[in-house]
Amino acid sequence: MFKKYIIILFSAVIILTTIPQRIEATSCGSANIRWAPSSNRVYVKGDVECTLTEIKQFGSGLIPLTLLDQTNKIWFLGANLFLQEGAKLILHGSPAGGDVDELRLKSNNLNSNNFVKISADWGTIDIDSTKITSWDENVSGPDTEYGQYKRAYIQVRSRLDTDGVTPHESRMDIKNSDVSYLGYNGAEAYGLSWKVLGGVFDGVGVFGDVVNNKIHNNYFGVYTYGAEAMTFVDNEVYENIKYGLDTHDDSDYLTIDGNNVHNNGSHGIICSQRCNNLTITNNTSSNNGGNGIMLHRNTNDSLIENNILYDNTDSGIAIFDSYRNTLKNNDAKRNKNGVRLSVGSSNNIIEDNNFSENSKYGMYFYKGRDLPTSGDGRIKSNTFKNNTINANVSVAIKIQQADSNIFEGNEFIGNTSYVAEIQDSNDNAFEKNTLIGNTFNYYYAKSNTANTIQNSNSFATKIGDTLSSMTITNSENAVYQNSKNIATVVYPFNSEIILNRSNAGSSVVSFNQLNFSATPTDESLVIKPIIWNIDGDFSKKWTAINGLSSSVTVTHIVGNLTPIVSYDVIVDGTLWNSFVANDSGEIIFDYTDIFQNTKTFEVKISL
């Protein structure tokens, strides 16, 4: 076995594909099969393909391999079966033209280690259209005990040759089959296992396609370690003792699509330890004892899209110490949390998802106690855009130890606590979010936080302590009206209000962005709206001051007026000028003066 790299050119797109190549296999024969009764092992070696019928025919008559039911093609394997030196085992059922519709693997519970395994170590296992299960001869049924006496399992392993250069790679394909009651809590013994030995992931891969199967009641549904470009498509993975799909260390470029993963003891789908460039799409993960989908310990640069995640004990999606992933169009409902980020997870994009109706938080961020693989463990530089976070039982967004994240265009409706509870978190930006009908319909900042609400129309916030603040800012120099009558400071490139305990007190402060901007050519100006009528006579009134003795020009845009109607601008009680409102109901004018003392501006319909 060796790797061959093929470059394929389609429409100026170059695709680099890693394909394990093999010479056409020879027919199975007695020279390829060795029976070792002392260790209860059958060895199939060499570049050969063998079926159970051929192993029975060409191997020793003492091999405990029995065709129990010729009509229904039910086999029993009572020995360990090892595939080596490129050998391939064909386990095909009748629909695939094969000889085994059911394979029972010995797995008795009278004493320890009274079970068998099938192992390919530089070999291939090809399973199609069949049923495979452990078999306890004492109860004439599957082995349901996996602790004290352990249980039968299937594994494939890849490694480097002793020359340190040549890869000896294995593959297991499982299609259209039912695989159940395999595995226990032991290395590579979890049920169905693919593993690269020796940590040589850059030079060696382990491969396979797992398509359209029922995989259930194993210890793990599926386990990989060092897998390369495997596919898991259209499987039902359920009622496994621990994980459903567990892709582990350096399993890269996997496709996990269209699977129904449910009622597993821990996480439904977990990808852990340096698993990169994964595509996890169109899956349903529900009623699992952990998270629906978990990205763990440097599972990076992956796409998680169009998944449905509900009724999981923990979060719909959990991102733990993982980076640069995209979560898009996922629906996470009735979990503990919709999505959870912890242990330094950063630079992820979370957009167009639905995190609603969860029993605790819609979105939850915290540092956690585990050490990150790099950095300080704070949640940083993630973007949350256009998500729906509705009707969660507690806080819509719980933010702890999280910095420089962006929350833009999200919808928060009907959550049974705060819109956002922000603690020990800084430089986060909240922009153009919709806040409607939440029990506490505001951003709550406390425990030494300093964050920003920017370019937003209508919102409210509360400052919980003297060490916290919230900066209200607008890139188009809009002026804000608020329930505390706090002035807006305008600069040449933005406007802002710094809200703290001193000017806000302990009450909730509501803000409304006015259709009014003021932009000075330099320095700053303090604007305080007094009257802003948007109907009736449409009159406006505000004050302006900067305390400086130098002159400044200020560009004003005053809206909420009747189009094509003339309005007077009155400064300190004296008519200064008149303007006709444009088609958008705005007047635009520059005013130059010294604002060392307070000036009062009024806009009224011209008489």
PDB file of C-alpha atoms in Angstrom, residues 150-284:
ATOM      1  CA  LYS A 150     -15.735  -6.758  27.782  1.00  0.00           C
ATOM      2  CA  ARG A 151     -17.134  -7.331  24.316  1.00  0.00           C
ATOM      3  CA  ALA A 152     -16.331  -8.153  20.673  1.00  0.00           C
ATOM      4  CA  TYR A 153     -15.245  -5.336  18.352  1.00  0.00           C
ATOM      5  CA  ILE A 154     -13.871  -4.443  14.906  1.00  0.00           C
ATOM      6  CA  GLN A 155     -10.807  -2.276  14.230  1.00  0.00           C
ATOM      7  CA  VAL A 156      -8.552  -1.145  11.399  1.00  0.00           C
ATOM      8  CA  ARG A 157      -5.060   0.260  11.961  1.00  0.00           C
ATOM      9  CA  SER A 158      -2.454   2.059   9.869  1.00  0.00           C
ATOM     10  CA  ARG A 159       1.231   2.576  10.629  1.00  0.00           C
ATOM     11  CA  LEU A 160       4.647   3.290   9.163  1.00  0.00           C
ATOM     12  CA  ASP A 161       6.853   0.413   8.159  1.00  0.00           C
ATOM     13  CA  THR A 162       9.916  -0.240  10.301  1.00  0.00           C
ATOM     14  CA  ASP A 163      11.918   1.581   7.612  1.00  0.00           C
ATOM     15  CA  GLY A 164      10.273   4.777   8.899  1.00  0.00           C
ATOM     16  CA  VAL A 165       9.149   5.783   5.417  1.00  0.00           C
ATOM     17  CA  THR A 166       6.683   3.348   3.878  1.00  0.00           C
ATOM     18  CA  PRO A 167       3.048   3.742   4.975  1.00  0.00           C
ATOM     19  CA  HIS A 168       1.059   0.581   5.651  1.00  0.00           C
ATOM     20  CA  GLU A 169      -2.499   1.884   5.537  1.00  0.00           C
ATOM     21  CA  SER A 170      -5.843   0.310   6.316  1.00  0.00           C
ATOM     22  CA  ARG A 171      -9.414   0.958   5.306  1.00  0.00           C
ATOM     23  CA  MET A 172     -12.867  -0.047   6.504  1.00  0.00           C
ATOM     24  CA  ASP A 173     -15.988   0.709   4.476  1.00  0.00           C
ATOM     25  CA  ILE A 174     -19.428   0.083   5.967  1.00  0.00           C
ATOM     26  CA  LYS A 175     -22.501   0.539   3.792  1.00  0.00           C
ATOM     27  CA  ASN A 176     -26.183  -0.360   4.014  1.00  0.00           C
ATOM     28  CA  SER A 177     -25.620  -2.434   7.147  1.00  0.00           C
ATOM     29  CA  ASP A 178     -26.676  -2.869  10.767  1.00  0.00           C
ATOM     30  CA  VAL A 179     -23.783  -2.952  13.252  1.00  0.00           C
ATOM     31  CA  SER A 180     -24.590  -3.296  16.938  1.00  0.00           C
ATOM     32  CA  TYR A 181     -23.602  -4.407  20.452  1.00  0.00           C
ATOM     33  CA  LEU A 182     -19.856  -4.086  19.903  1.00  0.00           C
ATOM     34  CA  GLY A 183     -17.080  -2.673  22.048  1.00  0.00           C
ATOM     35  CA  TYR A 184     -16.119  -1.656  25.555  1.00  0.00           C
ATOM     36  CA  ASN A 185     -14.039   1.032  27.265  1.00  0.00           C
ATOM     37  CA  GLY A 186     -10.596   0.089  25.985  1.00  0.00           C
ATOM     38  CA  ALA A 187      -8.124   1.550  23.496  1.00  0.00           C
ATOM     39  CA  GLU A 188      -9.312   0.846  19.933  1.00  0.00           C
ATOM     40  CA  ALA A 189     -11.958  -1.467  21.380  1.00  0.00           C
ATOM     41  CA  TYR A 190     -14.900   0.927  21.367  1.00  0.00           C
ATOM     42  CA  GLY A 191     -16.881  -0.981  18.741  1.00  0.00           C
ATOM     43  CA  LEU A 192     -15.917   0.319  15.291  1.00  0.00           C
ATOM     44  CA  SER A 193     -12.437   1.827  15.300  1.00  0.00           C
ATOM     45  CA  TRP A 194     -10.117   3.399  12.710  1.00  0.00           C
ATOM     46  CA  LYS A 195      -6.652   4.384  14.017  1.00  0.00           C
ATOM     47  CA  VAL A 196      -3.212   5.543  12.889  1.00  0.00           C
ATOM     48  CA  LEU A 197      -0.556   4.182  15.248  1.00  0.00           C
ATOM     49  CA  GLY A 198       2.532   6.093  16.332  1.00  0.00           C
ATOM     50  CA  GLY A 199       1.327   9.661  15.805  1.00  0.00           C
ATOM     51  CA  VAL A 200       2.626   9.784  12.213  1.00  0.00           C
ATOM     52  CA  PHE A 201      -0.434  11.595  10.879  1.00  0.00           C
ATOM     53  CA  ASP A 202       1.359  13.598   8.173  1.00  0.00           C
ATOM     54  CA  GLY A 203       2.660  10.490   6.447  1.00  0.00           C
ATOM     55  CA  VAL A 204      -0.029   7.914   7.182  1.00  0.00           C
ATOM     56  CA  GLY A 205      -3.827   7.902   7.065  1.00  0.00           C
ATOM     57  CA  VAL A 206      -6.630   5.516   7.840  1.00  0.00           C
ATOM     58  CA  PHE A 207      -9.616   5.543   5.505  1.00  0.00           C
ATOM     59  CA  GLY A 208     -13.203   4.524   4.924  1.00  0.00           C
ATOM     60  CA  ASP A 209     -16.731   5.440   3.920  1.00  0.00           C
ATOM     61  CA  VAL A 210     -19.594   4.830   6.354  1.00  0.00           C
ATOM     62  CA  VAL A 211     -22.843   5.244   4.450  1.00  0.00           C
ATOM     63  CA  ASN A 212     -26.514   4.406   5.085  1.00  0.00           C
ATOM     64  CA  ASN A 213     -26.109   2.218   8.160  1.00  0.00           C
ATOM     65  CA  LYS A 214     -27.758   1.638  11.504  1.00  0.00           C
ATOM     66  CA  ILE A 215     -25.031   1.774  14.163  1.00  0.00           C
ATOM     67  CA  HIS A 216     -26.371   1.214  17.633  1.00  0.00           C
ATOM     68  CA  ASN A 217     -25.780  -0.164  21.116  1.00  0.00           C
ATOM     69  CA  ASN A 218     -21.995  -0.093  20.705  1.00  0.00           C
ATOM     70  CA  TYR A 219     -19.738   1.462  23.336  1.00  0.00           C
ATOM     71  CA  PHE A 220     -18.942   4.247  20.859  1.00  0.00           C
ATOM     72  CA  GLY A 221     -20.941   4.275  17.676  1.00  0.00           C
ATOM     73  CA  VAL A 222     -17.841   5.154  15.654  1.00  0.00           C
ATOM     74  CA  TYR A 223     -14.269   6.084  16.683  1.00  0.00           C
ATOM     75  CA  THR A 224     -11.486   7.462  14.480  1.00  0.00           C
ATOM     76  CA  TYR A 225      -7.916   8.515  15.255  1.00  0.00           C
ATOM     77  CA  GLY A 226      -5.880   9.977  12.411  1.00  0.00           C
ATOM     78  CA  ALA A 227      -8.588   9.429   9.794  1.00  0.00           C
ATOM     79  CA  GLU A 228      -8.169  11.142   6.443  1.00  0.00           C
ATOM     80  CA  ALA A 229     -11.025  12.303   4.183  1.00  0.00           C
ATOM     81  CA  MET A 230     -13.508   9.755   5.519  1.00  0.00           C
ATOM     82  CA  THR A 231     -17.230  10.157   4.883  1.00  0.00           C
ATOM     83  CA  PHE A 232     -20.074   9.484   7.310  1.00  0.00           C
ATOM     84  CA  VAL A 233     -23.286   9.953   5.346  1.00  0.00           C
ATOM     85  CA  ASP A 234     -26.955   9.076   5.954  1.00  0.00           C
ATOM     86  CA  ASN A 235     -26.392   6.846   8.978  1.00  0.00           C
ATOM     87  CA  GLU A 236     -28.621   6.372  11.998  1.00  0.00           C
ATOM     88  CA  VAL A 237     -26.369   6.271  15.057  1.00  0.00           C
ATOM     89  CA  TYR A 238     -28.241   5.664  18.271  1.00  0.00           C
ATOM     90  CA  GLU A 239     -28.348   4.201  21.767  1.00  0.00           C
ATOM     91  CA  ASN A 240     -24.585   3.817  21.990  1.00  0.00           C
ATOM     92  CA  ILE A 241     -23.199   3.760  25.519  1.00  0.00           C
ATOM     93  CA  LYS A 242     -21.088   6.875  25.175  1.00  0.00           C
ATOM     94  CA  TYR A 243     -20.570   8.854  21.949  1.00  0.00           C
ATOM     95  CA  GLY A 244     -22.419   8.536  18.685  1.00  0.00           C
ATOM     96  CA  LEU A 245     -19.729   9.683  16.233  1.00  0.00           C
ATOM     97  CA  ASP A 246     -16.316  10.302  17.835  1.00  0.00           C
ATOM     98  CA  THR A 247     -13.698  11.553  15.386  1.00  0.00           C
ATOM     99  CA  HIS A 248     -10.517  12.026  17.362  1.00  0.00           C
ATOM    100  CA  ASP A 249      -6.887  13.114  17.098  1.00  0.00           C
ATOM    101  CA  ASP A 250      -5.906  14.508  13.691  1.00  0.00           C
ATOM    102  CA  SER A 251      -8.941  13.190  11.857  1.00  0.00           C
ATOM    103  CA  ASP A 252      -9.011  15.745   9.033  1.00  0.00           C
ATOM    104  CA  TYR A 253     -11.085  16.605   5.956  1.00  0.00           C
ATOM    105  CA  LEU A 254     -13.997  14.439   7.068  1.00  0.00           C
ATOM    106  CA  THR A 255     -17.525  14.747   5.698  1.00  0.00           C
ATOM    107  CA  ILE A 256     -20.284  14.131   8.258  1.00  0.00           C
ATOM    108  CA  ASP A 257     -23.562  14.674   6.432  1.00  0.00           C
ATOM    109  CA  GLY A 258     -27.194  13.679   6.729  1.00  0.00           C
ATOM    110  CA  ASN A 259     -26.843  11.484   9.808  1.00  0.00           C
ATOM    111  CA  ASN A 260     -29.505  10.968  12.474  1.00  0.00           C
ATOM    112  CA  VAL A 261     -27.614  10.733  15.765  1.00  0.00           C
ATOM    113  CA  HIS A 262     -29.816  10.258  18.797  1.00  0.00           C
ATOM    114  CA  ASN A 263     -30.177   8.830  22.296  1.00  0.00           C
ATOM    115  CA  ASN A 264     -26.471   8.265  22.846  1.00  0.00           C
ATOM    116  CA  GLY A 265     -25.070   8.370  26.375  1.00  0.00           C
ATOM    117  CA  SER A 266     -22.789  11.367  25.858  1.00  0.00           C
ATOM    118  CA  HIS A 267     -22.181  13.693  22.906  1.00  0.00           C
ATOM    119  CA  GLY A 268     -23.956  12.918  19.672  1.00  0.00           C
ATOM    120  CA  ILE A 269     -21.106  14.085  17.409  1.00  0.00           C
ATOM    121  CA  ILE A 270     -17.731  15.018  18.892  1.00  0.00           C
ATOM    122  CA  CYS A 271     -14.600  16.009  17.000  1.00  0.00           C
ATOM    123  CA  SER A 272     -11.611  16.285  19.315  1.00  0.00           C
ATOM    124  CA  GLN A 273      -7.895  17.135  19.223  1.00  0.00           C
ATOM    125  CA  ARG A 274      -6.537  18.774  16.070  1.00  0.00           C
ATOM    126  CA  CYS A 275      -9.346  17.731  13.746  1.00  0.00           C
ATOM    127  CA  ASN A 276      -9.315  20.251  10.901  1.00  0.00           C
ATOM    128  CA  ASN A 277     -11.301  21.135   7.793  1.00  0.00           C
ATOM    129  CA  LEU A 278     -14.369  19.101   8.669  1.00  0.00           C
ATOM    130  CA  THR A 279     -17.718  19.423   6.921  1.00  0.00           C
ATOM    131  CA  ILE A 280     -20.560  18.707   9.360  1.00  0.00           C
ATOM    132  CA  THR A 281     -23.825  19.357   7.541  1.00  0.00           C
ATOM    133  CA  ASN A 282     -27.490  18.363   7.433  1.00  0.00           C
ATOM    134  CA  ASN A 283     -27.330  16.146  10.524  1.00  0.00           C
ATOM    135  CA  THR A 284     -29.950  15.723  13.225  1.00  0.00           C
TER     136      THR A 284
END
